[in-house]
mmCIF file of C-alpha atoms in Angstrom:
data_model
loop_
_atom_site.group_PDB
_atom_site.id
_atom_site.type_symbol
_atom_site.label_atom_id
_atom_site.label_comp_id
_atom_site.label_asym_id
_atom_site.label_seq_id
_atom_site.Cartn_x
_atom_site.Cartn_y
_atom_site.Cartn_z
ATOM 1 C CA MET A 1 55.615 42.070 103.563
ATOM 2 C CA ARG A 2 53.966 40.314 106.581
ATOM 3 C CA ALA A 3 52.548 41.851 108.692
ATOM 4 C CA ASP A 4 54.539 41.614 110.844
ATOM 5 C CA ASP A 5 57.164 42.524 109.228
ATOM 6 C CA LYS A 6 56.595 46.226 110.323
ATOM 7 C CA ASP A 7 60.020 48.214 111.543
ATOM 8 C CA GLN A 8 57.555 47.620 115.315
ATOM 9 C CA SER A 9 60.591 49.505 117.701
ATOM 10 C CA ALA A 10 60.105 52.589 119.174
ATOM 11 C CA GLN A 11 61.816 56.169 117.505
ATOM 12 C CA ALA A 12 64.268 57.473 118.183
ATOM 13 C CA PRO A 13 64.370 61.208 120.148
ATOM 14 C CA ALA A 14 63.983 63.927 117.516
ATOM 15 C CA ALA A 15 67.044 65.544 118.833
ATOM 16 C CA VAL A 16 68.656 62.711 118.117
ATOM 17 C CA ARG A 17 67.643 62.150 114.942
ATOM 18 C CA ARG A 18 68.753 65.935 113.993
ATOM 19 C CA ILE A 19 71.760 64.724 114.232
ATOM 20 C CA ALA A 20 72.158 61.594 112.878
ATOM 21 C CA GLU A 21 71.211 63.234 109.549
ATOM 22 C CA LYS A 22 73.781 65.437 109.814
ATOM 23 C CA ALA A 23 76.452 62.690 110.459
ATOM 24 C CA PHE A 24 78.125 64.515 106.816
ATOM 25 C CA LEU A 25 79.402 67.846 108.482
ATOM 26 C CA GLY A 26 82.508 65.701 110.596
ATOM 27 C CA PRO A 27 83.830 64.080 106.744
ATOM 28 C CA GLU A 28 82.879 67.814 105.067
ATOM 29 C CA PHE A 29 84.491 69.782 107.725
ATOM 30 C CA LEU A 30 87.852 66.797 107.460
ATOM 31 C CA THR A 31 87.531 67.769 103.817
ATOM 32 C CA TRP A 32 87.294 71.480 103.708
ATOM 33 C CA LEU A 33 90.049 71.778 106.873
ATOM 34 C CA TYR A 34 92.447 69.912 104.985
ATOM 35 C CA PHE A 35 92.473 71.617 100.969
ATOM 36 C CA THR A 36 91.850 75.405 103.128
ATOM 37 C CA LEU A 37 95.037 75.017 105.013
ATOM 38 C CA LEU A 38 97.007 74.228 102.218
ATOM 39 C CA GLU A 39 95.145 77.310 100.432
ATOM 40 C CA GLU A 40 95.990 79.223 103.010
ATOM 41 C CA GLY A 41 99.779 78.484 102.878
ATOM 42 C CA MET A 42 99.101 76.550 106.115
ATOM 43 C CA GLU A 43 98.419 79.627 107.869
ATOM 44 C CA LEU A 44 95.410 81.025 109.745
ATOM 45 C CA PRO A 45 94.017 83.761 111.755
ATOM 46 C CA LEU A 46 91.220 83.006 114.226
ATOM 47 C CA PRO A 47 91.094 85.402 116.381
ATOM 48 C CA ASP A 48 87.193 83.622 118.179
ATOM 49 C CA ALA A 49 89.913 80.747 119.232
ATOM 50 C CA PHE A 50 91.210 83.583 121.903
ATOM 51 C CA ALA A 51 90.456 86.546 124.844
ATOM 52 C CA LYS A 52 89.537 89.582 123.112
ATOM 53 C CA GLY A 53 91.954 91.630 123.082
ATOM 54 C CA THR A 54 94.394 88.621 122.265
ATOM 55 C CA ALA A 55 96.749 90.784 119.639
ATOM 56 C CA GLU A 56 96.533 89.661 115.034
ATOM 57 C CA ASP A 57 99.650 88.116 115.215
ATOM 58 C CA GLU A 58 99.597 85.686 118.378
ATOM 59 C CA ALA A 59 96.131 84.443 117.030
ATOM 60 C CA LEU A 60 97.379 83.038 114.139
ATOM 61 C CA VAL A 61 97.536 79.710 114.158
ATOM 62 C CA GLN A 62 99.843 76.989 112.376
ATOM 63 C CA PHE A 63 99.128 74.135 110.664
ATOM 64 C CA ALA A 64 101.298 71.264 109.818
ATOM 65 C CA VAL A 65 98.810 68.288 107.669
ATOM 66 C CA GLY A 66 100.881 65.329 109.971
ATOM 67 C CA LYS A 67 101.285 61.584 109.102
ATOM 68 C CA ARG A 68 97.935 60.149 108.831
ATOM 69 C CA ALA A 69 94.837 60.126 107.127
ATOM 70 C CA ALA A 70 92.631 57.983 106.148
ATOM 71 C CA LEU A 71 89.255 58.300 103.636
ATOM 72 C CA ARG A 72 86.105 57.177 102.645
ATOM 73 C CA ALA A 73 83.705 56.946 100.401
ATOM 74 C CA LEU A 74 80.466 59.305 100.796
ATOM 75 C CA ASP A 75 78.920 55.794 98.381
ATOM 76 C CA ALA A 76 76.933 52.671 99.984
ATOM 77 C CA SER A 77 80.802 50.746 98.776
ATOM 78 C CA GLY A 78 81.753 52.170 101.961
ATOM 79 C CA ALA A 79 85.167 52.706 100.251
ATOM 80 C CA ARG A 80 87.953 53.149 102.509
ATOM 81 C CA VAL A 81 91.887 54.908 101.976
ATOM 82 C CA ALA A 82 93.816 54.602 104.823
ATOM 83 C CA LEU A 83 97.447 56.813 103.713
ATOM 84 C CA SER A 84 100.371 57.692 106.217
ATOM 85 C CA GLY A 85 103.340 58.797 106.221
ATOM 86 C CA GLY A 86 105.129 62.135 105.321
ATOM 87 C CA GLY A 87 103.690 64.458 102.512
ATOM 88 C CA LEU A 88 100.011 63.804 103.607
ATOM 89 C CA ASP A 89 99.872 68.163 102.214
ATOM 90 C CA ASP A 90 101.047 66.489 98.801
ATOM 91 C CA ASN A 91 99.561 63.388 98.631
ATOM 92 C CA GLY A 92 98.487 62.099 94.633
ATOM 93 C CA GLU A 93 96.189 59.142 96.182
ATOM 94 C CA LEU A 94 94.755 61.375 98.749
ATOM 95 C CA LEU A 95 93.680 63.642 95.891
ATOM 96 C CA GLN A 96 92.036 60.435 93.955
ATOM 97 C CA ALA A 97 89.730 58.958 96.943
ATOM 98 C CA VAL A 98 88.811 62.989 96.824
ATOM 99 C CA ARG A 99 88.004 63.238 92.703
ATOM 100 C CA ARG A 100 87.027 58.882 93.386
ATOM 101 C CA GLY A 101 83.910 60.431 96.020
ATOM 102 C CA ALA A 102 85.472 59.810 99.180
ATOM 103 C CA LEU A 103 85.725 62.433 102.015
ATOM 104 C CA LEU A 104 88.233 62.403 104.572
ATOM 105 C CA GLU A 105 87.642 60.337 107.856
ATOM 106 C CA VAL A 106 90.366 61.355 110.370
ATOM 107 C CA LEU A 107 93.302 63.710 109.806
ATOM 108 C CA ALA A 108 96.971 63.766 111.570
ATOM 109 C CA LEU A 109 97.739 67.329 112.127
ATOM 110 C CA GLU A 110 100.434 69.281 114.252
ATOM 111 C CA VAL A 111 98.690 72.887 115.329
ATOM 112 C CA ALA A 112 101.655 75.045 116.564
ATOM 113 C CA ILE A 113 99.513 78.226 118.926
ATOM 114 C CA GLN A 114 101.920 81.117 119.549
ATOM 115 C CA SER A 115 105.176 78.855 121.177
ATOM 116 C CA ARG A 116 102.918 76.403 121.907
ATOM 117 C CA VAL A 117 102.971 72.571 119.243
ATOM 118 C CA TYR A 118 100.224 70.566 119.688
ATOM 119 C CA THR A 119 100.229 66.391 118.266
ATOM 120 C CA VAL A 120 96.440 65.894 117.551
ATOM 121 C CA THR A 121 94.348 62.910 114.925
ATOM 122 C CA LEU A 122 90.664 64.134 114.014
ATOM 123 C CA ARG A 123 87.877 62.167 113.534
ATOM 124 C CA ALA A 124 84.644 62.695 111.890
ATOM 125 C CA ASP A 125 82.644 60.135 112.660
ATOM 126 C CA ASP A 126 82.360 61.048 117.263
ATOM 127 C CA GLY A 127 83.924 64.770 116.795
ATOM 128 C CA GLY A 128 86.895 63.071 119.146
ATOM 129 C CA LEU A 129 90.558 63.741 118.969
ATOM 130 C CA VAL A 130 93.013 60.639 118.932
ATOM 131 C CA GLY A 131 96.477 60.213 119.341
ATOM 132 C CA VAL A 132 96.869 64.108 121.211
ATOM 133 C CA LYS A 133 100.643 65.071 122.229
ATOM 134 C CA LEU A 134 100.909 68.464 124.630
ATOM 135 C CA PRO A 135 103.612 71.021 123.755
ATOM 136 C CA ASP A 136 105.896 70.248 127.182
ATOM 137 C CA LEU A 137 105.325 72.518 129.778
ATOM 138 C CA PHE A 138 107.121 71.141 132.780
ATOM 139 C CA SER A 139 110.701 70.428 131.918
ATOM 140 C CA GLU A 140 112.859 73.926 132.432
ATOM 141 C CA PRO A 141 113.071 76.248 129.968
ATOM 142 C CA ASP A 142 116.187 75.489 128.956
ATOM 143 C CA GLU A 143 118.505 78.472 128.774
ATOM 144 C CA ALA A 144 121.365 78.183 130.567
ATOM 145 C CA ALA A 145 124.967 78.728 128.187
ATOM 146 C CA PRO A 146 126.622 76.436 126.695
ATOM 147 C CA ASP A 147 129.772 74.956 129.664
ATOM 148 C CA PRO A 148 132.928 75.940 128.018
ATOM 149 C CA THR A 149 134.786 73.493 130.120
ATOM 150 C CA VAL A 150 133.068 70.499 128.541
ATOM 151 C CA ALA A 151 133.948 68.532 125.501
ATOM 152 C CA PRO A 152 131.422 69.786 122.649
ATOM 153 C CA PRO A 153 129.960 65.813 120.433
ATOM 154 C CA ASP A 154 131.893 64.146 117.795
ATOM 155 C CA PRO A 155 129.946 64.613 115.429
ATOM 156 C CA LEU A 156 131.397 61.213 114.345
ATOM 157 C CA GLY A 157 130.763 59.346 117.626
ATOM 158 C CA ALA A 158 127.551 56.841 118.580
ATOM 159 C CA PRO A 159 124.805 59.163 118.634
ATOM 160 C CA ARG A 160 122.863 60.386 122.131
ATOM 161 C CA GLY A 161 120.487 60.771 122.062
ATOM 162 C CA LYS A 162 119.136 64.634 123.289
ATOM 163 C CA PRO A 163 120.195 65.470 126.965
ATOM 164 C CA ARG A 164 116.416 65.386 129.245
ATOM 165 C CA ARG A 165 115.724 68.771 131.213
ATOM 166 C CA PRO A 166 114.855 68.995 134.446
ATOM 167 C CA LYS A 167 110.801 68.442 134.855
ATOM 168 C CA LEU A 168 109.198 70.891 137.150
ATOM 169 C CA LYS A 169 107.965 69.707 140.350
ATOM 170 C CA LEU A 170 103.967 70.494 140.586
ATOM 171 C CA PRO A 171 101.879 69.508 142.780
ATOM 172 C CA LEU A 172 99.353 67.665 140.433
ATOM 173 C CA GLU A 173 96.323 69.751 140.981
ATOM 174 C CA ASP A 174 98.519 71.991 138.830
ATOM 175 C CA VAL A 175 99.293 70.044 135.646
ATOM 176 C CA LEU A 176 95.884 69.126 135.954
ATOM 177 C CA ALA A 177 94.701 72.332 135.363
ATOM 178 C CA LEU A 178 97.937 72.716 133.075
ATOM 179 C CA ARG A 179 96.884 69.909 130.953
ATOM 180 C CA MET A 180 92.707 71.013 131.342
ATOM 181 C CA GLN A 181 93.998 74.391 130.214
ATOM 182 C CA CYS A 182 96.197 73.178 126.817
ATOM 183 C CA LEU A 183 93.238 70.795 126.183
ATOM 184 C CA SER A 184 90.534 74.019 125.746
ATOM 185 C CA GLU A 185 92.900 76.054 124.002
ATOM 186 C CA LEU A 186 93.686 73.368 121.191
ATOM 187 C CA GLU A 187 89.579 71.855 121.070
ATOM 188 C CA ALA A 188 88.483 76.189 121.206
ATOM 189 C CA VAL A 189 91.147 76.182 117.847
ATOM 190 C CA ILE A 190 89.483 73.198 116.585
ATOM 191 C CA ASP A 191 85.933 75.154 117.216
ATOM 192 C CA ALA A 192 86.526 78.017 115.742
ATOM 193 C CA LEU A 193 87.379 76.789 112.276
ATOM 194 C CA PHE A 194 84.650 74.582 112.415
ATOM 195 C CA ALA A 195 82.314 77.454 113.406
ATOM 196 C CA ARG A 196 84.708 79.090 109.734
ATOM 197 C CA PHE A 197 83.105 75.574 107.972
ATOM 198 C CA VAL A 198 80.195 75.826 108.351
ATOM 199 C CA THR A 199 79.585 79.859 108.372
ATOM 200 C CA ARG A 200 80.813 79.056 104.679
ATOM 201 C CA ARG A 201 78.764 75.194 104.984
ATOM 202 C CA LEU A 202 75.721 78.190 105.281
ATOM 203 C CA ALA A 203 76.394 80.144 102.850
ATOM 204 C CA ARG A 204 75.501 80.110 98.822
ATOM 205 C CA ALA A 205 79.075 80.977 97.862
ATOM 206 C CA TRP A 206 79.999 77.349 99.057
ATOM 207 C CA GLN A 207 78.805 76.107 96.224
ATOM 208 C CA THR A 208 80.357 79.351 93.360
ATOM 209 C CA GLU A 209 83.539 79.433 95.908
ATOM 210 C CA ASP A 210 84.663 76.760 98.368
ATOM 211 C CA LEU A 211 83.641 73.869 96.117
ATOM 212 C CA GLY A 212 84.932 75.360 92.981
ATOM 213 C CA ARG A 213 88.295 75.501 94.334
ATOM 214 C CA MET A 214 88.849 71.992 96.807
ATOM 215 C CA ARG A 215 87.626 70.962 92.786
ATOM 216 C CA ARG A 216 90.431 73.018 91.544
ATOM 217 C CA HIS A 217 93.094 72.031 93.834
ATOM 218 C CA VAL A 218 92.310 68.160 93.580
ATOM 219 C CA ALA A 219 92.637 68.446 89.063
ATOM 220 C CA HIS A 220 95.334 70.848 89.674
ATOM 221 C CA GLY A 221 96.823 68.656 91.881
ATOM 222 C CA LEU A 222 95.829 65.464 89.474
ATOM 223 C CA LYS A 223 97.225 67.251 86.532
ATOM 224 C CA GLN A 224 100.144 68.243 87.863
ATOM 225 C CA ARG A 225 101.388 63.745 87.665
ATOM 226 C CA LEU A 226 99.737 63.420 84.549
ATOM 227 C CA ALA A 227 101.471 65.264 82.870
ATOM 228 C CA PRO A 228 104.817 64.106 81.140
ATOM 229 C CA GLU A 229 108.163 65.456 81.737
ATOM 230 C CA MET B 1 87.772 66.999 142.961
ATOM 231 C CA PHE B 2 90.650 69.980 142.108
ATOM 232 C CA GLY B 3 88.996 74.081 141.702
ATOM 233 C CA GLU B 4 86.293 73.238 139.717
ATOM 234 C CA LEU B 5 87.244 69.896 137.904
ATOM 235 C CA VAL B 6 86.098 66.591 138.684
ATOM 236 C CA ALA B 7 88.273 63.511 138.105
ATOM 237 C CA VAL B 8 87.342 60.280 137.937
ATOM 238 C CA CYS B 9 89.064 56.689 136.950
ATOM 239 C CA TYR B 10 86.929 54.405 135.961
ATOM 240 C CA ARG B 11 87.889 51.244 135.888
ATOM 241 C CA GLU B 12 86.374 48.364 133.749
ATOM 242 C CA ASP B 13 87.592 44.361 134.423
ATOM 243 C CA ARG B 14 87.120 41.686 131.398
ATOM 244 C CA TYR B 15 86.594 37.859 132.083
ATOM 245 C CA ALA B 16 87.861 36.614 128.593
ATOM 246 C CA ILE B 17 87.382 32.865 130.068
ATOM 247 C CA PRO B 18 85.876 30.684 127.329
ATOM 248 C CA ARG B 19 83.430 29.093 127.013
ATOM 249 C CA ALA B 20 84.497 25.239 126.927
ATOM 250 C CA LEU B 21 86.861 26.246 129.553
ATOM 251 C CA ILE B 22 82.926 26.725 132.149
ATOM 252 C CA LYS B 23 81.960 23.432 130.028
ATOM 253 C CA ARG B 24 84.732 21.678 130.984
ATOM 254 C CA GLU B 25 84.681 22.590 134.137
ATOM 255 C CA ALA B 26 81.019 22.225 134.699
ATOM 256 C CA ARG B 27 81.301 18.309 133.325
ATOM 257 C CA ARG B 28 84.377 18.386 136.091
ATOM 258 C CA ARG B 29 81.519 19.230 138.578
ATOM 259 C CA LEU B 30 78.320 16.758 137.356
ATOM 260 C CA ASP B 31 80.556 14.307 137.598
ATOM 261 C CA THR B 32 81.007 14.227 140.775
ATOM 262 C CA ILE B 33 77.889 14.276 141.845
ATOM 263 C CA VAL B 34 76.728 12.294 139.583
ATOM 264 C CA ARG B 35 80.039 9.579 141.525
ATOM 265 C CA GLU B 36 79.743 10.732 144.886
ATOM 266 C CA GLU B 37 75.902 11.452 145.333
ATOM 267 C CA GLY B 38 74.661 8.089 143.221
ATOM 268 C CA LYS B 39 72.443 10.565 140.723
ATOM 269 C CA ASP B 40 71.326 9.739 137.403
ATOM 270 C CA PRO B 41 72.602 12.191 135.119
ATOM 271 C CA ARG B 42 69.627 12.227 132.862
ATOM 272 C CA SER B 43 67.497 13.340 135.672
ATOM 273 C CA PHE B 44 69.426 16.959 135.943
ATOM 274 C CA GLY B 45 67.362 20.229 134.198
ATOM 275 C CA ARG B 46 68.566 22.067 132.237
ATOM 276 C CA ALA B 47 68.731 24.392 135.160
ATOM 277 C CA PHE B 48 70.343 22.702 137.124
ATOM 278 C CA VAL B 49 73.117 22.578 134.590
ATOM 279 C CA LYS B 50 73.065 25.711 134.451
ATOM 280 C CA ALA B 51 73.765 26.707 137.728
ATOM 281 C CA VAL B 52 76.102 24.057 137.547
ATOM 282 C CA GLU B 53 77.725 26.735 135.124
ATOM 283 C CA ALA B 54 77.771 29.784 136.642
ATOM 284 C CA ALA B 55 78.974 28.133 139.951
ATOM 285 C CA ALA B 56 81.962 27.178 137.734
ATOM 286 C CA LEU B 57 82.363 30.301 136.041
ATOM 287 C CA ALA B 58 82.013 32.284 138.833
ATOM 288 C CA GLU B 59 85.726 29.511 140.560
ATOM 289 C CA LEU B 60 86.822 29.775 137.095
ATOM 290 C CA LYS B 61 86.608 34.495 137.785
ATOM 291 C CA THR B 62 88.838 33.592 141.039
ATOM 292 C CA LYS B 63 91.639 32.037 140.013
ATOM 293 C CA THR B 64 91.989 34.019 137.008
ATOM 294 C CA ILE B 65 93.279 37.758 136.113
ATOM 295 C CA PRO B 66 91.015 39.876 134.346
ATOM 296 C CA ARG B 67 91.895 41.929 131.793
ATOM 297 C CA THR B 68 91.806 45.751 133.164
ATOM 298 C CA ARG B 69 90.891 49.413 130.898
ATOM 299 C CA LEU B 70 91.293 52.098 133.318
ATOM 300 C CA CYS B 71 89.194 55.600 131.358
ATOM 301 C CA ASP B 72 90.371 58.870 133.076
ATOM 302 C CA VAL B 73 86.895 61.503 133.304
ATOM 303 C CA VAL B 74 87.436 65.200 133.311
ATOM 304 C CA TRP B 75 84.942 67.533 134.687
ATOM 305 C CA ASP B 76 84.387 70.468 134.131
ATOM 306 C CA THR B 77 81.846 72.287 136.320
ATOM 307 C CA LYS B 78 81.881 74.606 135.216
ATOM 308 C CA ARG B 79 82.023 75.148 131.241
ATOM 309 C CA GLY B 80 79.470 71.628 131.632
ATOM 310 C CA GLU B 81 82.046 69.800 129.932
ATOM 311 C CA LEU B 82 83.644 66.257 130.010
ATOM 312 C CA ARG B 83 85.878 64.866 128.712
ATOM 313 C CA VAL B 84 86.881 61.105 128.924
ATOM 314 C CA PHE B 85 90.442 59.708 128.205
ATOM 315 C CA GLY B 86 89.334 56.563 126.411
ATOM 316 C CA ARG B 87 87.939 55.169 122.884
ATOM 317 C CA GLY B 88 85.330 53.616 121.423
ATOM 318 C CA ALA B 89 82.279 52.405 122.896
ATOM 319 C CA LEU B 90 84.309 52.494 126.512
ATOM 320 C CA ALA B 91 84.238 56.587 126.541
ATOM 321 C CA THR B 92 80.829 56.945 124.021
ATOM 322 C CA GLU B 93 79.103 54.017 126.175
ATOM 323 C CA ARG B 94 79.695 52.780 128.456
ATOM 324 C CA VAL B 95 81.909 55.431 130.396
ATOM 325 C CA ALA B 96 78.899 57.759 129.470
ATOM 326 C CA SER B 97 76.338 55.903 130.956
ATOM 327 C CA LEU B 98 78.424 55.312 134.543
ATOM 328 C CA VAL B 99 78.271 59.014 134.293
ATOM 329 C CA GLU B 100 75.222 60.231 134.455
ATOM 330 C CA ARG B 101 74.242 57.140 137.009
ATOM 331 C CA THR B 102 76.546 58.236 139.206
ATOM 332 C CA PHE B 103 76.600 62.277 138.451
ATOM 333 C CA GLN B 104 72.598 62.524 137.871
ATOM 334 C CA ILE B 105 73.017 64.239 134.835
ATOM 335 C CA ARG B 106 72.888 64.076 130.940
ATOM 336 C CA VAL B 107 75.625 62.583 128.474
ATOM 337 C CA GLU B 108 75.720 64.674 124.474
ATOM 338 C CA LEU B 109 78.603 63.057 122.519
ATOM 339 C CA ALA B 110 80.050 66.094 121.123
ATOM 340 C CA SER B 111 80.249 65.170 117.762
ATOM 341 C CA TYR B 112 80.631 68.097 114.734
ATOM 342 C CA PRO B 113 76.292 68.052 113.437
ATOM 343 C CA ALA B 114 75.790 67.488 117.675
ATOM 344 C CA ARG B 115 78.608 71.625 118.048
ATOM 345 C CA ALA B 116 76.608 73.257 114.684
ATOM 346 C CA PHE B 117 73.662 72.863 116.429
ATOM 347 C CA GLY B 118 74.742 74.572 118.981
ATOM 348 C CA LEU B 119 76.116 77.388 117.320
ATOM 349 C CA ASP B 120 74.956 80.405 118.111
ATOM 350 C CA LEU B 121 73.497 80.505 114.043
ATOM 351 C CA GLY B 122 70.649 82.972 113.414
ATOM 352 C CA SER B 123 67.490 82.367 112.358
ATOM 353 C CA ARG B 124 67.677 82.233 108.649
ATOM 354 C CA ALA B 125 71.088 79.845 108.779
ATOM 355 C CA GLY B 126 69.600 77.886 111.444
ATOM 356 C CA GLY B 127 66.982 76.887 108.917
ATOM 357 C CA VAL B 128 69.456 76.255 105.756
ATOM 358 C CA LEU B 129 70.710 73.467 108.353
ATOM 359 C CA ASP B 130 68.199 72.028 109.239
ATOM 360 C CA ARG B 131 67.432 71.771 105.325
ATOM 361 C CA LEU B 132 70.882 70.579 104.875
ATOM 362 C CA ALA B 133 72.503 67.838 102.120
ATOM 363 C CA PRO B 134 75.442 65.674 101.793
ATOM 364 C CA GLY B 135 77.007 68.530 99.206
ATOM 365 C CA TRP B 136 79.254 65.992 97.030
ATOM 366 C CA LEU B 137 82.434 67.203 96.296
ATOM 367 C CA PHE B 138 81.908 66.309 92.656
ATOM 368 C CA PRO B 139 78.860 66.042 91.571
ATOM 369 C CA ASP B 140 79.673 64.375 88.388
ATOM 370 C CA LEU B 141 79.797 61.181 90.340
ATOM 371 C CA ALA B 142 76.233 60.922 91.464
ATOM 372 C CA ARG B 143 75.432 60.798 87.460
ATOM 373 C CA GLY B 144 78.250 58.233 87.054
ATOM 374 C CA GLN B 145 79.885 60.375 84.675
ATOM 375 C CA GLU B 146 83.074 60.645 85.988
ATOM 376 C CA ASN B 147 85.249 63.699 83.603
ATOM 377 C CA ALA B 148 88.691 63.497 83.356
ATOM 378 C CA PRO B 149 90.547 65.751 86.159
ATOM 379 C CA ASP B 150 91.869 67.448 83.269
ATOM 380 C CA GLU B 151 88.418 68.345 81.832
ATOM 381 C CA GLU B 152 86.989 69.802 85.368
ATOM 382 C CA ALA B 153 89.900 72.681 85.085
ATOM 383 C CA ALA B 154 88.960 74.440 82.064
#
C-alpha cells in the first residue's frame, strides 16, 4: 500500500457510526412484522400505542398486507425482489426470497385503528412512511336514510361513481391539527410495534422462539407449494 | 404558526439547461465580441471564456421555467418532532439542512436504528443492542449450505 493510499478523511462521529452499524434493524423489523402479523391473524393488541385507560377492544389494531413489498438480500449481492399486487400475505415468491436470505425493505400495510383505516408503506432504510392515506375525516357522516321517492339505481345500468359526501368546512388550523393527529396515531402504532420488536430482538427468546417461528412459517409455506396435488 | 405547530414550505427550483445549449450561447457571444471589437479569439483566456459562459447561463435561466419541487415541513414544537413531507435526498438532506439553518435546531433522522437507541431500554438490553449483529434467518445460507424447505421443517 502506498503512503498516500491511506484514508485520511475525518471519521464520522461515534453516534452516527453507532446508528449506521445497526442499519439492519429496519429490514429485520419489517420481516418480523410481516410474519408476526400472519401468525397473529392480522390483529394485535397494542395498548402502548394508546392513552392509558383505553379499553382493551379499542387498543386492538387490525392490519392487512398491502399491495407492495420489496426484499433485498443481506449479502454483498444485494439482490432485490419487488412484488406488487394482491395476495402478498400468502406469496410464494416472498417466502422463497426470504428463504434465500432476503429481508423486507418495503412493506405496504393497511392499518385499522378503531374505526379509522390508514394505508401506508413502510420503508426500512430511513424509517419513512410513503404513500400515507389518512382516513376521511372531513366528510359529513353518511347517515341519512335513503329517499323512498328516488328510484334505486339499475344494477344492470351504466356504472355510477359513489356519490360524494359533502365536505366539512373547517378552518385550516383545525384541518392541519386533525391531519397531524392522525399521523401521530399511526406513528404511535408503528412505534409500539417497533418497541415490541426491539424487546423481542434483544431477548434470548429471539433465537429460540421468534427465528424458529419465522423459519417454520417459511418452510411450511414453501412445502405447501411444493407438495403434489 | 398554528398553535404548537410550525408549518413551513420549502421550494426548490431546478434549472435543467443542457450543457450544449450553454456552450452554443457562449460561442455566439464570443463570435459577437470578435466581430464587433476585432479581438483575436486566441487572446481569450480560460477565465474570460468561463465568465462568458456564466453570463450566458444567467441569461438562459431568465428564459427557462425551472422545475419546482415543494416540500412541506410541519414542526411540532411541543413534541420536538419534525415531519417532512418529501422523499429522497430533498427531504433527508437539503430540507434538513435548511431547517437547521432557519431555526438553529439540530435535525436527526428518525431511522429505525435511531429509534432503537431512543427507546427506554434497561442497561442490560442497552448493552445487548450495542453489540447486536444482523441475525441470519437461515444461518445455513451464510455457510453456503442451502437445505430444502422440508428438511428445514424436520
